[in-house]
Amino acid sequence: FIAKTENVTFEQEALDVIAQKADGGLRDACSIFDQMIAFTGNHLTYKQVVDNLNVLDFDYYFKITDAFLEQGLPEVMITFDDILKKGFDGHNFLLGIGEHFRNLMVSKDPQTLILLEVSENLKQRYAIQSQKCQLNFLLKGLALISKTDVSYKSAKNQRLLVEMALMQLTFLTASADAEKKKDE
């Protein structure tokens, strides 16, 4: 409503990121919106908002999940290193993977898809990727992420802790594949 009143054009994903960053606060959302307009002019794009708010792009989570499913450890490790080089915190990235896995679980059933607070385009991406993920992979992954989250603050080498979790996530599907072959 405010964007239309102010003659600001926008991509829906850009407004979604602002809303998520405001965490439910209307005043915060308005303030962030005003800042983004000051930085970007009267047209808000998803990329501009993500870059200016220093928010990690959803694409990273889709990309790394695909790499987990393909047991592509080199891609997982290089992606994580790239994320750290861009100045993002390893702990926040790990929590983001947890949220991504939660969203994938919600997306597995069309009835619960409405629980996602993202754009229609993003809902479609979640729905497609969720069909590639076994429920067991997502549940074990969330348990591993939760365990790593609890250990993060007390870890002497936090990067190594996250890397170990990423390695374990990469090979979660390998054990399921081995069990299937064993049963055959």
C-alpha angles and dihedrals in degrees: 000000000000092000092053092045090051092045092244118152116212149173110242090232089060092057090045091057091049090050092049092048090051089054094214098318113128093196091050091048091051091048093049090045091053091048091050091050089051091052100039108026124232097326120073118199127185092241094051093050094046091049095046095045092043091234120156111249116247088234090075091059093048091046095049092045089054088051090051090052092050092045088238100162096169091055091046093051095044091048091051091048090050090052092051091047089055088059100256120144117249092220093053089047091053091050088049090056088052091053090046091053090048090052090049090053091050089049094056091080121050089216093061095040088092088068090072112099096205137101121285090251091055092045088057092051091050092048092052096046093044090062089061092053124082113223090234091057091053094046094048089044092053091048090051092048091049092050091049091048091056092050097044102089095048096044116112091207106036095174091055091048092055091043091053090051090049090050091051091048089051092057100038089098092047092066091049090050091050091051091052092051091047091053093049 
